[in-house]
GROMACS .gro file of C-alpha atoms in nm:
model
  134
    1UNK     CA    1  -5.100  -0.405   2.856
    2UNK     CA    2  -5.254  -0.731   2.761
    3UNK     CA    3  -5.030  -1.019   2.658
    4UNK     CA    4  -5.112  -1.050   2.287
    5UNK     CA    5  -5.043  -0.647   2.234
    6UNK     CA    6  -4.699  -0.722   2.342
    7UNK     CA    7  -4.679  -1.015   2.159
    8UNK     CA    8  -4.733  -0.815   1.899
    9UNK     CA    9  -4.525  -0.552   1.935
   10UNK     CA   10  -4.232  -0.783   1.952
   11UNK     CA   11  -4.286  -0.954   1.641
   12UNK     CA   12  -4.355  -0.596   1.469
   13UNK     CA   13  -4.051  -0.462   1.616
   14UNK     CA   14  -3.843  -0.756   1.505
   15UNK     CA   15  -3.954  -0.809   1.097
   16UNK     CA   16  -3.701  -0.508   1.000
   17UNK     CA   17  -3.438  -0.622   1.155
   18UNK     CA   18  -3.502  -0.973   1.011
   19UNK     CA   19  -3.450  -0.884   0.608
   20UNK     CA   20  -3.163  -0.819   0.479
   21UNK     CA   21  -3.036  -0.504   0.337
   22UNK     CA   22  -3.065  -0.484  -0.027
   23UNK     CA   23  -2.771  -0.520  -0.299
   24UNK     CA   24  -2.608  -0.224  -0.369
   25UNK     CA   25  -2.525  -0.174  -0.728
   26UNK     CA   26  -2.143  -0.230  -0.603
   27UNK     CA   27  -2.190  -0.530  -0.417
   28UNK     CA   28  -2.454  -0.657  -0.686
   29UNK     CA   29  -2.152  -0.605  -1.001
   30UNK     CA   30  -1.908  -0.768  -0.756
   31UNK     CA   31  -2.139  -1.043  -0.709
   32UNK     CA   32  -2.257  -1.116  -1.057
   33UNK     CA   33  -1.856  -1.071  -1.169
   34UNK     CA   34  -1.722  -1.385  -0.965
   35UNK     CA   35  -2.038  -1.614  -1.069
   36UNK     CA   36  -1.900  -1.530  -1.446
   37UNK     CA   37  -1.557  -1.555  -1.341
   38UNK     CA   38  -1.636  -1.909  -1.185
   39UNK     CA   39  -1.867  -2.007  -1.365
   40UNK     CA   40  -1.613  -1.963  -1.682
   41UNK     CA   41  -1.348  -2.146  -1.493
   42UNK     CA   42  -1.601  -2.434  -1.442
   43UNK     CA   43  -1.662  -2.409  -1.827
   44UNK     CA   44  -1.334  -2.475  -1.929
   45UNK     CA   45  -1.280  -2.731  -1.664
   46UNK     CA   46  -1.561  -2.906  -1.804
   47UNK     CA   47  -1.535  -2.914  -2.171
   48UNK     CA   48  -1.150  -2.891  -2.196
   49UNK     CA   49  -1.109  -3.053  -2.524
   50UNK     CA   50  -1.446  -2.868  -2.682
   51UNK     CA   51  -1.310  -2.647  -2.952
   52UNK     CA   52  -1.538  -2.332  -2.928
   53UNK     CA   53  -1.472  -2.312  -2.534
   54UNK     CA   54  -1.082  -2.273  -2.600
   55UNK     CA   55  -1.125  -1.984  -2.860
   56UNK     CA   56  -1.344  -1.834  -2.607
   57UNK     CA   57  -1.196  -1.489  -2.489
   58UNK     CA   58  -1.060  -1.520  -2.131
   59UNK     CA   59  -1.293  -1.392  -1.839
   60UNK     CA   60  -1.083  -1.296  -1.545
   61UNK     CA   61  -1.271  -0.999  -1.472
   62UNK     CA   62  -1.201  -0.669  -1.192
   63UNK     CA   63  -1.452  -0.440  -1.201
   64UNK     CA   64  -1.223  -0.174  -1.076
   65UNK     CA   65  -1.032  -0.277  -1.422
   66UNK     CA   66  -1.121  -0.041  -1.705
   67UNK     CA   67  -1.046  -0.241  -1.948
   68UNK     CA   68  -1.328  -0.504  -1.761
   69UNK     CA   69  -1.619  -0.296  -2.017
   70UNK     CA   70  -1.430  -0.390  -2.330
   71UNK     CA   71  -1.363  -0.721  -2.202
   72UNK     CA   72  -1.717  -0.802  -2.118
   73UNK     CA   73  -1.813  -0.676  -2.509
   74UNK     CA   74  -1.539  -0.887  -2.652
   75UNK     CA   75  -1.682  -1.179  -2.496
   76UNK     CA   76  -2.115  -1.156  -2.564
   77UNK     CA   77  -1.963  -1.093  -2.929
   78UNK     CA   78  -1.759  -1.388  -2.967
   79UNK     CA   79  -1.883  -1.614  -3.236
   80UNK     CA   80  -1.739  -1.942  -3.066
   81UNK     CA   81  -2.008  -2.189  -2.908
   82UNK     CA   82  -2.360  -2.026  -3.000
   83UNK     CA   83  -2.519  -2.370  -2.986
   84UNK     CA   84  -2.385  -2.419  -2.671
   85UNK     CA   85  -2.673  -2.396  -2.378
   86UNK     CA   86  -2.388  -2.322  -2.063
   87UNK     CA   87  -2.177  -2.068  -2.284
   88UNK     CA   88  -2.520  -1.926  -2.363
   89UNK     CA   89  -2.665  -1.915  -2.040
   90UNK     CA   90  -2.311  -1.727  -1.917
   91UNK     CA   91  -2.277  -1.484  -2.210
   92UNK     CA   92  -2.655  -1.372  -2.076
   93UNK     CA   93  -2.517  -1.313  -1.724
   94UNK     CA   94  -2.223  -1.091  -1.931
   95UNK     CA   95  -2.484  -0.911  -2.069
   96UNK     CA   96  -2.675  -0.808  -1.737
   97UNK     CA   97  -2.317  -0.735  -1.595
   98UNK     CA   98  -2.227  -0.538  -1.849
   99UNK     CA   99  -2.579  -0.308  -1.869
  100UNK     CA  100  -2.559  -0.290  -1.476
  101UNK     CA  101  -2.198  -0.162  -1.500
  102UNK     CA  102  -2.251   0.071  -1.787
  103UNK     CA  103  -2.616   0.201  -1.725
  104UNK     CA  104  -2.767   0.110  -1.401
  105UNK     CA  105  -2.440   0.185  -1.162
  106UNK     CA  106  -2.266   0.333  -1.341
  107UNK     CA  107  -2.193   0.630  -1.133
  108UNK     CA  108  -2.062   0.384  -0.831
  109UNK     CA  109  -1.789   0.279  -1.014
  110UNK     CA  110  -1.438   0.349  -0.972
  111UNK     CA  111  -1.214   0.228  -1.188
  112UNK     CA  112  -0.834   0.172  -1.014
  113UNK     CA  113  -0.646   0.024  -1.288
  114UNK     CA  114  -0.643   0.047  -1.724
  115UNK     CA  115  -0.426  -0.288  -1.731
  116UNK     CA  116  -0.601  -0.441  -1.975
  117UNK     CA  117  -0.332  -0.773  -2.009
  118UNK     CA  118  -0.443  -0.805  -1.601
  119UNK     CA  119  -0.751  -0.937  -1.695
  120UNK     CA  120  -0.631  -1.240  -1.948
  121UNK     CA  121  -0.550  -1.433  -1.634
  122UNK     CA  122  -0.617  -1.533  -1.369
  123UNK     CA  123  -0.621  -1.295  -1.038
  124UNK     CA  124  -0.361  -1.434  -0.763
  125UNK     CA  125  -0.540  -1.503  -0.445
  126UNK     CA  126  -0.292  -1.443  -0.140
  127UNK     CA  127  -0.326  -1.613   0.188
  128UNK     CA  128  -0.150  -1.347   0.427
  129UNK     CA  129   0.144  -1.058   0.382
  130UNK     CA  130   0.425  -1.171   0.147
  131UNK     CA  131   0.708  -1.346   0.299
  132UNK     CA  132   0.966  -1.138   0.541
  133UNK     CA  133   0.667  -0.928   0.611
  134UNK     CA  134   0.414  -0.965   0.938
   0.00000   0.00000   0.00000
C-alpha cells in the first residue's frame, strides 16, 4: 500500500470519532435551563436596586419539576422590564426552553416532582452525603 493511501485512511478513519455527539433534547433542556437559571441570578446580582428586576418572577427552574412549564409562562408574560435589553434577551431563551420542552422533546421528559413552591428558590447544591452518613 503506498504511503499517502494510508495516510489517508487514518485521517478518514479518525474524523468520526473527532465530532462530538449531538445534544439530545434532554441534555439540550438541561443545558439551556441552567444558562436561564444563571443567567437570572447574574441579573439580579447586577441590577439589585432596578425595580422591574425585583418584581420579576423567580427562575429556579428543574425540568423534572412540573410545575417548571407554568413557571417558564409566568415569566415570558411578566410585564416588568420590557425595555430592558438583558431581561429581554433571557425571556427569549425562556421562550426556546419552553417550545423545546413542550413541543420539540416533549416525549423525553419525565417529570419527578409537582412542587411547585420548589422552584421559588433556589436549589441546594450538596458537596457529599449528609453528615453521620459515608
Amino acid at each position: 500500500m503506498r504511503p499517502w493511501t494510508s495516510l489517508l485512511l487514518l485521517l478518514l478513519a479518525g474524523l468520526p470519532a473527532a465530532r462530538p455527539a449531538p445534544p439530545t433534547c434532554y441534555s439540550r433542556m438541561l443545558t439551556l435551563s441552567r444558562e436561564i437559571t444563571s443567567e437570572f441570578q447574574g441579573l439580579q446580582a447586577a441590577e439589585p436596586g432596578e425595580p422591574c428586576v425585583r418584581y420579576l418572577p423567580g427562575l429556579h427552574l428543574d425540568i423534572h419539576n412540573y410545575c417548571v412549564l407554568a413557571k417558564l409562562r409566568e415569566f415570558v408574560a411578566s410585564p416588568h422590564c420590557w425595555k430592558m435589553a438583558h431581561v429581554d434577551a433571557l425571556k427569549d431563551k425562556v421562550r426556546k426552553l419552553y417550545t423545546i420542552m413542550n413541543s420539540f422533546c416533549r416525549r423525553d421528559l419525565v417529570f419527578l416532582s409537582d412542587d411547585c413552591s420548589a422552584l421559588e428558590h433556589p436549589i441546594p447544591v450538596t458537596m457529599g452525603p449528609p453528615e453521620g452518613q459515608s
